[in-house]
Amino acid sequence: MKNMVYILGLLFLSIMVSWKDIKYRKIPNPLVIFTLLFTSLLSISLGYFTQTVGIAVLVLIAAMLLWRKGFIGGGDIKLLAVFVVGVAPQYQILVLLLLTCATFAQLVVVLIFCRSRCHGLSLDKGIPLGIPISFSYWLGCLLSVLSA
């Protein structure tokens, strides 16, 4: 039951992250910190905290390389690393594939929308990656709870 409270909290945080990322193109640190709190409690409750923290550190290092090249924003890498903590190790690759598909789908939608509405393509700020990150990893957290 308490794990479902964590899942509902993460769903609320995912919605807030998405809204802030769409509206302001920033992911506020307090939302990232609360997400870390909920994913940590979830992974401790399910018994895989130490494993996923190691994975999160590796993800953070790899994502920082992408950030330095300008491919991803700083808030996105923090959110990604924080959500990794909540997903059981056996589902990490599956969720990463889901994230890749969701990001590609979002890019296609944004490209179509910009072509039809923006009279020219303007993706200077990139796309709000908080949306596919939060919902892909939220589904991974849910899968982790349901399979426990």
Tab-separated table of N, CA and C in Angstrom:
chain	number	residue	atom	x	y	z
A	1	MET	N	0.816	-1.202	0.000
A	1	MET	CA	0.000	0.000	0.000
A	1	MET	C	0.862	1.270	0.000
A	2	LYS	N	1.920	1.286	0.848
A	2	LYS	CA	2.760	2.486	0.881
A	2	LYS	C	3.481	2.692	-0.447
A	3	ASN	N	3.775	1.595	-1.149
A	3	ASN	CA	4.426	1.738	-2.449
A	3	ASN	C	3.518	2.433	-3.449
A	4	MET	N	2.226	2.199	-3.347
A	4	MET	CA	1.290	2.883	-4.241
A	4	MET	C	1.201	4.371	-3.905
A	5	VAL	N	1.402	4.727	-2.643
A	5	VAL	CA	1.460	6.138	-2.270
A	5	VAL	C	2.667	6.784	-2.947
A	6	TYR	N	3.803	6.080	-2.954
A	6	TYR	CA	4.989	6.594	-3.636
A	6	TYR	C	4.723	6.756	-5.135
A	7	ILE	N	4.046	5.783	-5.718
A	7	ILE	CA	3.724	5.833	-7.155
A	7	ILE	C	2.817	7.015	-7.465
A	8	LEU	N	1.805	7.228	-6.634
A	8	LEU	CA	0.908	8.376	-6.843
A	8	LEU	C	1.654	9.694	-6.662
A	9	GLY	N	2.547	9.751	-5.674
A	9	GLY	CA	3.370	10.945	-5.493
A	9	GLY	C	4.251	11.202	-6.704
A	10	LEU	N	4.843	10.145	-7.239
A	10	LEU	CA	5.688	10.286	-8.430
A	10	LEU	C	4.872	10.689	-9.653
A	11	LEU	N	3.637	10.221	-9.741
A	11	LEU	CA	2.774	10.639	-10.850
A	11	LEU	C	2.498	12.138	-10.762
A	12	PHE	N	2.166	12.605	-9.564
A	12	PHE	CA	1.932	14.039	-9.365
A	12	PHE	C	3.190	14.839	-9.726
A	13	LEU	N	4.342	14.387	-9.246
A	13	LEU	CA	5.597	15.084	-9.550
A	13	LEU	C	5.903	15.060	-11.051
A	14	SER	N	5.601	13.946	-11.718
A	14	SER	CA	5.817	13.853	-13.169
A	14	SER	C	4.956	14.864	-13.920
A	15	ILE	N	3.716	15.022	-13.479
A	15	ILE	CA	2.824	16.007	-14.104
A	15	ILE	C	3.359	17.418	-13.883
A	16	MET	N	3.806	17.701	-12.666
A	16	MET	CA	4.343	19.031	-12.358
A	16	MET	C	5.622	19.316	-13.156
A	17	VAL	N	6.512	18.322	-13.241
A	17	VAL	CA	7.742	18.483	-14.016
A	17	VAL	C	7.413	18.774	-15.477
A	18	SER	N	6.478	18.017	-16.029
A	18	SER	CA	6.105	18.208	-17.433
A	18	SER	C	5.534	19.596	-17.667
A	19	TRP	N	4.656	20.017	-16.781
A	19	TRP	CA	4.034	21.335	-16.922
A	19	TRP	C	5.086	22.445	-16.850
A	20	LYS	N	5.972	22.363	-15.862
A	20	LYS	CA	7.020	23.386	-15.710
A	20	LYS	C	7.975	23.369	-16.908
A	21	ASP	N	8.291	22.178	-17.407
A	21	ASP	CA	9.212	22.076	-18.539
A	21	ASP	C	8.579	22.643	-19.810
A	22	ILE	N	7.298	22.413	-19.994
A	22	ILE	CA	6.607	22.971	-21.163
A	22	ILE	C	6.496	24.495	-21.036
A	23	LYS	N	6.052	24.952	-19.884
A	23	LYS	CA	5.762	26.378	-19.708
A	23	LYS	C	7.018	27.238	-19.596
A	24	TYR	N	8.002	26.791	-18.805
A	24	TYR	CA	9.167	27.617	-18.527
A	24	TYR	C	10.466	27.081	-19.118
A	25	ARG	N	10.419	25.846	-19.639
A	25	ARG	CA	11.598	25.170	-20.180
A	25	ARG	C	12.672	24.981	-19.122
A	26	LYS	N	12.244	24.831	-17.872
A	26	LYS	CA	13.132	24.565	-16.748
A	26	LYS	C	12.469	23.542	-15.840
A	27	ILE	N	13.296	22.719	-15.213
A	27	ILE	CA	12.814	21.757	-14.230
A	27	ILE	C	13.333	22.236	-12.874
A	28	PRO	N	12.434	22.754	-12.026
A	28	PRO	CA	12.873	23.324	-10.748
A	28	PRO	C	13.530	22.286	-9.833
A	29	ASN	N	14.588	22.706	-9.152
A	29	ASN	CA	15.297	21.813	-8.242
A	29	ASN	C	14.420	21.219	-7.144
A	30	PRO	N	13.475	21.973	-6.561
A	30	PRO	CA	12.622	21.341	-5.534
A	30	PRO	C	11.843	20.133	-6.066
A	31	LEU	N	11.397	20.182	-7.311
A	31	LEU	CA	10.708	19.027	-7.889
A	31	LEU	C	11.656	17.845	-8.043
A	32	VAL	N	12.890	18.120	-8.423
A	32	VAL	CA	13.888	17.051	-8.548
A	32	VAL	C	14.187	16.451	-7.180
A	33	ILE	N	14.291	17.282	-6.163
A	33	ILE	CA	14.581	16.799	-4.807
A	33	ILE	C	13.431	15.942	-4.271
A	34	PHE	N	12.191	16.391	-4.477
A	34	PHE	CA	11.045	15.582	-4.034
A	34	PHE	C	10.975	14.267	-4.808
A	35	THR	N	11.320	14.309	-6.090
A	35	THR	CA	11.345	13.081	-6.881
A	35	THR	C	12.403	12.134	-6.338
A	36	LEU	N	13.564	12.661	-5.971
A	36	LEU	CA	14.607	11.835	-5.360
A	36	LEU	C	14.119	11.215	-4.053
A	37	LEU	N	13.414	11.990	-3.259
A	37	LEU	CA	12.876	11.470	-1.998
A	37	LEU	C	11.936	10.290	-2.255
A	38	PHE	N	11.002	10.462	-3.185
A	38	PHE	CA	10.029	9.410	-3.464
A	38	PHE	C	10.672	8.183	-4.115
A	39	THR	N	11.587	8.393	-5.062
A	39	THR	CA	12.225	7.233	-5.695
A	39	THR	C	13.129	6.499	-4.704
A	40	SER	N	13.781	7.241	-3.820
A	40	SER	CA	14.627	6.597	-2.805
A	40	SER	C	13.786	5.765	-1.846
A	41	LEU	N	12.687	6.338	-1.362
A	41	LEU	CA	11.805	5.592	-0.454
A	41	LEU	C	11.255	4.343	-1.134
A	42	LEU	N	10.897	4.479	-2.405
A	42	LEU	CA	10.372	3.340	-3.155
A	42	LEU	C	11.425	2.246	-3.300
A	43	SER	N	12.629	2.632	-3.698
A	43	SER	CA	13.662	1.612	-3.914
A	43	SER	C	14.141	0.998	-2.598
A	44	ILE	N	14.133	1.751	-1.520
A	44	ILE	CA	14.454	1.184	-0.207
A	44	ILE	C	13.374	0.182	0.194
A	45	SER	N	12.129	0.564	-0.019
A	45	SER	CA	11.005	-0.303	0.320
A	45	SER	C	11.032	-1.616	-0.459
A	46	LEU	N	11.474	-1.542	-1.714
A	46	LEU	CA	11.501	-2.733	-2.569
A	46	LEU	C	12.850	-3.454	-2.535
A	47	GLY	N	13.841	-2.872	-1.846
A	47	GLY	CA	15.098	-3.564	-1.598
A	47	GLY	C	16.166	-3.484	-2.669
A	48	TYR	N	16.134	-2.469	-3.512
A	48	TYR	CA	17.170	-2.371	-4.543
A	48	TYR	C	17.853	-1.001	-4.574
A	49	PHE	N	17.792	-0.280	-3.481
A	49	PHE	CA	18.349	1.079	-3.426
A	49	PHE	C	19.834	1.116	-3.772
A	50	THR	N	20.645	0.289	-3.144
A	50	THR	CA	22.094	0.355	-3.375
A	50	THR	C	22.463	0.026	-4.826
A	51	GLN	N	21.722	-0.877	-5.436
A	51	GLN	CA	21.995	-1.210	-6.838
A	51	GLN	C	21.675	-0.041	-7.765
A	52	THR	N	20.523	0.576	-7.545
A	52	THR	CA	20.105	1.627	-8.467
A	52	THR	C	20.859	2.936	-8.255
A	53	VAL	N	21.367	3.168	-7.058
A	53	VAL	CA	22.188	4.367	-6.850
A	53	VAL	C	23.457	4.271	-7.696
A	54	GLY	N	24.052	3.096	-7.760
A	54	GLY	CA	25.223	2.902	-8.615
A	54	GLY	C	24.901	3.138	-10.082
A	55	ILE	N	23.753	2.631	-10.509
A	55	ILE	CA	23.328	2.851	-11.902
A	55	ILE	C	23.081	4.338	-12.146
A	56	ALA	N	22.475	5.014	-11.167
A	56	ALA	CA	22.174	6.441	-11.305
A	56	ALA	C	23.450	7.268	-11.448
A	57	VAL	N	24.494	6.902	-10.717
A	57	VAL	CA	25.767	7.617	-10.833
A	57	VAL	C	26.342	7.452	-12.239
A	58	LEU	N	26.275	6.249	-12.775
A	58	LEU	CA	26.762	6.018	-14.144
A	58	LEU	C	25.941	6.809	-15.163
A	59	VAL	N	24.631	6.825	-14.974
A	59	VAL	CA	23.750	7.582	-15.866
A	59	VAL	C	24.071	9.070	-15.771
A	60	LEU	N	24.291	9.555	-14.565
A	60	LEU	CA	24.616	10.967	-14.370
A	60	LEU	C	25.909	11.338	-15.094
A	61	ILE	N	26.918	10.505	-15.001
A	61	ILE	CA	28.196	10.765	-15.680
A	61	ILE	C	28.008	10.772	-17.200
A	62	ALA	N	27.303	9.768	-17.722
A	62	ALA	CA	27.065	9.704	-19.171
A	62	ALA	C	26.226	10.895	-19.646
A	63	ALA	N	25.206	11.254	-18.882
A	63	ALA	CA	24.341	12.374	-19.268
A	63	ALA	C	25.087	13.703	-19.198
A	64	MET	N	26.030	13.822	-18.277
A	64	MET	CA	26.812	15.054	-18.201
A	64	MET	C	27.666	15.248	-19.453
A	65	LEU	N	28.119	14.154	-20.036
A	65	LEU	CA	28.851	14.259	-21.303
A	65	LEU	C	27.934	14.794	-22.403
A	66	LEU	N	26.685	14.326	-22.418
A	66	LEU	CA	25.719	14.836	-23.396
A	66	LEU	C	25.392	16.304	-23.130
A	67	TRP	N	25.324	16.675	-21.849
A	67	TRP	CA	25.059	18.060	-21.476
A	67	TRP	C	26.184	18.976	-21.957
A	68	ARG	N	27.424	18.531	-21.777
A	68	ARG	CA	28.571	19.342	-22.199
A	68	ARG	C	28.587	19.555	-23.706
A	69	LYS	N	28.028	18.611	-24.450
A	69	LYS	CA	27.945	18.740	-25.911
A	69	LYS	C	26.695	19.513	-26.341
A	70	GLY	N	25.826	19.862	-25.376
A	70	GLY	CA	24.635	20.652	-25.684
A	70	GLY	C	23.429	19.841	-26.127
A	71	PHE	N	23.453	18.528	-25.911
A	71	PHE	CA	22.348	17.681	-26.357
A	71	PHE	C	21.210	17.594	-25.350
A	72	ILE	N	21.481	17.916	-24.090
A	72	ILE	CA	20.486	17.746	-23.034
A	72	ILE	C	20.721	18.830	-21.988
A	73	GLY	N	19.630	19.259	-21.337
A	73	GLY	CA	19.726	20.311	-20.335
A	73	GLY	C	20.133	19.778	-18.966
A	74	GLY	N	20.598	20.670	-18.123
A	74	GLY	CA	21.037	20.291	-16.789
A	74	GLY	C	19.917	19.720	-15.925
A	75	GLY	N	18.735	20.313	-16.008
A	75	GLY	CA	17.591	19.796	-15.250
A	75	GLY	C	17.191	18.411	-15.719
A	76	ASP	N	17.332	18.174	-17.018
A	76	ASP	CA	16.997	16.867	-17.583
A	76	ASP	C	17.920	15.777	-17.038
A	77	ILE	N	19.220	16.081	-16.920
A	77	ILE	CA	20.136	15.046	-16.435
A	77	ILE	C	19.915	14.760	-14.957
A	78	LYS	N	19.596	15.804	-14.183
A	78	LYS	CA	19.300	15.576	-12.762
A	78	LYS	C	18.042	14.726	-12.616
A	79	LEU	N	17.005	15.064	-13.382
A	79	LEU	CA	15.753	14.314	-13.316
A	79	LEU	C	15.958	12.863	-13.741
A	80	LEU	N	16.721	12.656	-14.796
A	80	LEU	CA	16.998	11.309	-15.283
A	80	LEU	C	17.695	10.476	-14.212
A	81	ALA	N	18.744	11.020	-13.618
A	81	ALA	CA	19.490	10.285	-12.595
A	81	ALA	C	18.623	9.982	-11.377
A	82	VAL	N	17.775	10.919	-11.000
A	82	VAL	CA	16.908	10.747	-9.833
A	82	VAL	C	15.856	9.665	-10.089
A	83	PHE	N	15.290	9.636	-11.279
A	83	PHE	CA	14.270	8.630	-11.587
A	83	PHE	C	14.867	7.234	-11.715
A	84	VAL	N	16.124	7.136	-12.136
A	84	VAL	CA	16.772	5.825	-12.246
A	84	VAL	C	16.750	5.096	-10.910
A	85	VAL	N	16.869	5.846	-9.824
A	85	VAL	CA	16.889	5.250	-8.480
A	85	VAL	C	15.605	4.471	-8.190
A	86	GLY	N	14.481	4.869	-8.761
A	86	GLY	CA	13.204	4.237	-8.454
A	86	GLY	C	12.846	3.013	-9.271
A	87	VAL	N	13.624	2.725	-10.300
A	87	VAL	CA	13.299	1.604	-11.199
A	87	VAL	C	14.173	0.401	-10.849
A	88	ALA	N	13.538	-0.751	-10.708
A	88	ALA	CA	14.267	-1.982	-10.397
A	88	ALA	C	15.334	-2.239	-11.468
A	89	PRO	N	16.485	-2.757	-11.057
A	89	PRO	CA	17.591	-2.958	-12.005
A	89	PRO	C	17.210	-3.755	-13.257
A	90	GLN	N	16.355	-4.764	-13.107
A	90	GLN	CA	16.018	-5.598	-14.257
A	90	GLN	C	15.170	-4.866	-15.309
A	91	TYR	N	14.636	-3.689	-14.968
A	91	TYR	CA	13.813	-2.933	-15.913
A	91	TYR	C	14.518	-1.694	-16.464
A	92	GLN	N	15.761	-1.454	-16.088
A	92	GLN	CA	16.457	-0.237	-16.512
A	92	GLN	C	16.594	-0.140	-18.035
A	93	ILE	N	16.984	-1.208	-18.687
A	93	ILE	CA	17.155	-1.183	-20.155
A	93	ILE	C	15.804	-0.996	-20.841
A	94	LEU	N	14.790	-1.681	-20.356
A	94	LEU	CA	13.446	-1.544	-20.926
A	94	LEU	C	12.963	-0.096	-20.839
A	95	VAL	N	13.165	0.526	-19.693
A	95	VAL	CA	12.724	1.913	-19.517
A	95	VAL	C	13.546	2.860	-20.388
A	96	LEU	N	14.820	2.592	-20.535
A	96	LEU	CA	15.650	3.409	-21.416
A	96	LEU	C	15.168	3.315	-22.870
A	97	LEU	N	14.771	2.124	-23.290
A	97	LEU	CA	14.205	1.968	-24.641
A	97	LEU	C	12.880	2.721	-24.765
A	98	LEU	N	12.051	2.639	-23.734
A	98	LEU	CA	10.789	3.386	-23.723
A	98	LEU	C	11.061	4.884	-23.802
A	99	LEU	N	12.049	5.357	-23.047
A	99	LEU	CA	12.420	6.770	-23.078
A	99	LEU	C	12.865	7.183	-24.474
A	100	THR	N	13.650	6.348	-25.125
A	100	THR	CA	14.121	6.647	-26.478
A	100	THR	C	12.944	6.761	-27.444
A	101	CYS	N	12.015	5.819	-27.373
A	101	CYS	CA	10.832	5.856	-28.246
A	101	CYS	C	9.956	7.070	-27.955
A	102	ALA	N	9.761	7.367	-26.671
A	102	ALA	CA	8.924	8.511	-26.289
A	102	ALA	C	9.566	9.825	-26.728
A	103	THR	N	10.878	9.918	-26.611
A	103	THR	CA	11.578	11.132	-27.041
A	103	THR	C	11.481	11.300	-28.550
A	104	PHE	N	11.646	10.218	-29.287
A	104	PHE	CA	11.520	10.276	-30.740
A	104	PHE	C	10.097	10.686	-31.133
A	105	ALA	N	9.094	10.093	-30.496
A	105	ALA	CA	7.702	10.442	-30.791
A	105	ALA	C	7.437	11.918	-30.485
A	106	GLN	N	7.967	12.394	-29.372
A	106	GLN	CA	7.785	13.803	-29.026
A	106	GLN	C	8.459	14.706	-30.054
A	107	LEU	N	9.631	14.338	-30.501
A	107	LEU	CA	10.340	15.121	-31.509
A	107	LEU	C	9.535	15.202	-32.801
A	108	VAL	N	8.971	14.083	-33.227
A	108	VAL	CA	8.151	14.067	-34.442
A	108	VAL	C	6.937	14.985	-34.275
A	109	VAL	N	6.262	14.907	-33.135
A	109	VAL	CA	5.091	15.754	-32.881
A	109	VAL	C	5.486	17.225	-32.885
A	110	VAL	N	6.589	17.557	-32.231
A	110	VAL	CA	7.046	18.948	-32.189
A	110	VAL	C	7.403	19.439	-33.592
A	111	LEU	N	8.078	18.600	-34.366
A	111	LEU	CA	8.427	18.998	-35.730
A	111	LEU	C	7.188	19.243	-36.581
A	112	ILE	N	6.201	18.377	-36.472
A	112	ILE	CA	4.956	18.550	-37.224
A	112	ILE	C	4.235	19.801	-36.753
A	113	PHE	N	4.147	20.002	-35.444
A	113	PHE	CA	3.470	21.173	-34.896
A	113	PHE	C	4.155	22.461	-35.333
A	114	CYS	N	5.480	22.497	-35.260
A	114	CYS	CA	6.207	23.708	-35.628
A	114	CYS	C	6.083	24.013	-37.115
A	115	ARG	N	6.076	22.994	-37.922
A	115	ARG	CA	5.942	23.232	-39.367
A	115	ARG	C	4.561	23.780	-39.701
A	116	SER	N	3.529	23.281	-39.017
A	116	SER	CA	2.182	23.711	-39.365
A	116	SER	C	1.778	25.006	-38.667
A	117	ARG	N	2.387	25.318	-37.528
A	117	ARG	CA	1.950	26.476	-36.737
A	117	ARG	C	2.971	27.607	-36.651
A	118	CYS	N	4.234	27.306	-36.797
A	118	CYS	CA	5.278	28.297	-36.501
A	118	CYS	C	5.801	29.013	-37.739
A	119	HIS	N	5.324	28.678	-38.926
A	119	HIS	CA	5.813	29.288	-40.163
A	119	HIS	C	7.335	29.247	-40.215
A	120	GLY	N	7.856	28.078	-40.102
A	120	GLY	CA	9.301	27.882	-40.065
A	120	GLY	C	9.647	27.102	-38.801
A	121	LEU	N	10.708	26.415	-38.886
A	121	LEU	CA	11.087	25.525	-37.800
A	121	LEU	C	11.977	26.243	-36.806
A	122	SER	N	11.550	26.310	-35.550
A	122	SER	CA	12.360	26.938	-34.522
A	122	SER	C	12.457	26.009	-33.320
A	123	LEU	N	13.547	25.300	-33.251
A	123	LEU	CA	13.794	24.426	-32.115
A	123	LEU	C	15.058	24.874	-31.386
A	124	ASP	N	15.244	26.186	-31.318
A	124	ASP	CA	16.452	26.728	-30.696
A	124	ASP	C	16.625	26.244	-29.260
A	125	LYS	N	15.533	26.105	-28.549
A	125	LYS	CA	15.608	25.651	-27.160
A	125	LYS	C	15.505	24.136	-27.035
A	126	GLY	N	15.462	23.440	-28.150
A	126	GLY	CA	15.313	21.991	-28.105
A	126	GLY	C	13.877	21.609	-27.788
A	127	ILE	N	13.710	20.423	-27.249
A	127	ILE	CA	12.377	19.972	-26.854
A	127	ILE	C	12.386	19.727	-25.342
A	128	PRO	N	11.234	19.862	-24.710
A	128	PRO	CA	11.166	19.638	-23.258
A	128	PRO	C	11.266	18.149	-22.912
A	129	LEU	N	12.470	17.703	-22.597
A	129	LEU	CA	12.708	16.280	-22.322
A	129	LEU	C	12.167	15.819	-20.976
A	130	GLY	N	11.749	16.758	-20.138
A	130	GLY	CA	11.166	16.369	-18.853
A	130	GLY	C	9.936	15.499	-19.019
A	131	ILE	N	9.220	15.681	-20.114
A	131	ILE	CA	7.996	14.908	-20.352
A	131	ILE	C	8.317	13.429	-20.586
A	132	PRO	N	9.115	13.080	-21.591
A	132	PRO	CA	9.385	11.653	-21.784
A	132	PRO	C	10.197	11.034	-20.645
A	133	ILE	N	11.085	11.808	-20.028
A	133	ILE	CA	11.860	11.267	-18.909
A	133	ILE	C	10.938	10.900	-17.759
A	134	SER	N	10.113	11.849	-17.338
A	134	SER	CA	9.291	11.603	-16.155
A	134	SER	C	8.273	10.496	-16.379
A	135	PHE	N	7.636	10.463	-17.530
A	135	PHE	CA	6.595	9.443	-17.706
A	135	PHE	C	7.167	8.066	-18.055
A	136	SER	N	8.274	8.007	-18.767
A	136	SER	CA	8.899	6.707	-19.022
A	136	SER	C	9.367	6.083	-17.718
A	137	TYR	N	10.044	6.885	-16.912
A	137	TYR	CA	10.558	6.349	-15.655
A	137	TYR	C	9.462	6.163	-14.618
A	138	TRP	N	8.380	6.949	-14.694
A	138	TRP	CA	7.242	6.692	-13.807
A	138	TRP	C	6.648	5.314	-14.124
A	139	LEU	N	6.525	5.004	-15.412
A	139	LEU	CA	6.031	3.672	-15.791
A	139	LEU	C	6.983	2.581	-15.314
A	140	GLY	N	8.290	2.839	-15.359
A	140	GLY	CA	9.257	1.893	-14.847
A	140	GLY	C	9.105	1.680	-13.350
A	141	CYS	N	8.849	2.746	-12.615
A	141	CYS	CA	8.600	2.626	-11.165
A	141	CYS	C	7.333	1.816	-10.912
A	142	LEU	N	6.292	2.098	-11.680
A	142	LEU	CA	5.041	1.338	-11.531
A	142	LEU	C	5.262	-0.132	-11.819
A	143	LEU	N	5.979	-0.433	-12.888
A	143	LEU	CA	6.290	-1.822	-13.226
A	143	LEU	C	7.085	-2.498	-12.095
A	144	SER	N	8.004	-1.754	-11.511
A	144	SER	CA	8.794	-2.291	-10.400
A	144	SER	C	7.912	-2.663	-9.205
A	145	VAL	N	6.927	-1.821	-8.925
A	145	VAL	CA	5.998	-2.089	-7.808
A	145	VAL	C	5.095	-3.275	-8.139
A	146	LEU	N	4.556	-3.285	-9.337
A	146	LEU	CA	3.611	-4.342	-9.716
A	146	LEU	C	4.279	-5.711	-9.797
A	147	SER	N	5.561	-5.743	-10.086
A	147	SER	CA	6.246	-7.029	-10.216
A	147	SER	C	6.894	-7.492	-8.904
A	148	ALA	N	6.823	-6.669	-7.880
A	148	ALA	CA	7.458	-7.029	-6.600
A	148	ALA	C	6.629	-8.047	-5.827
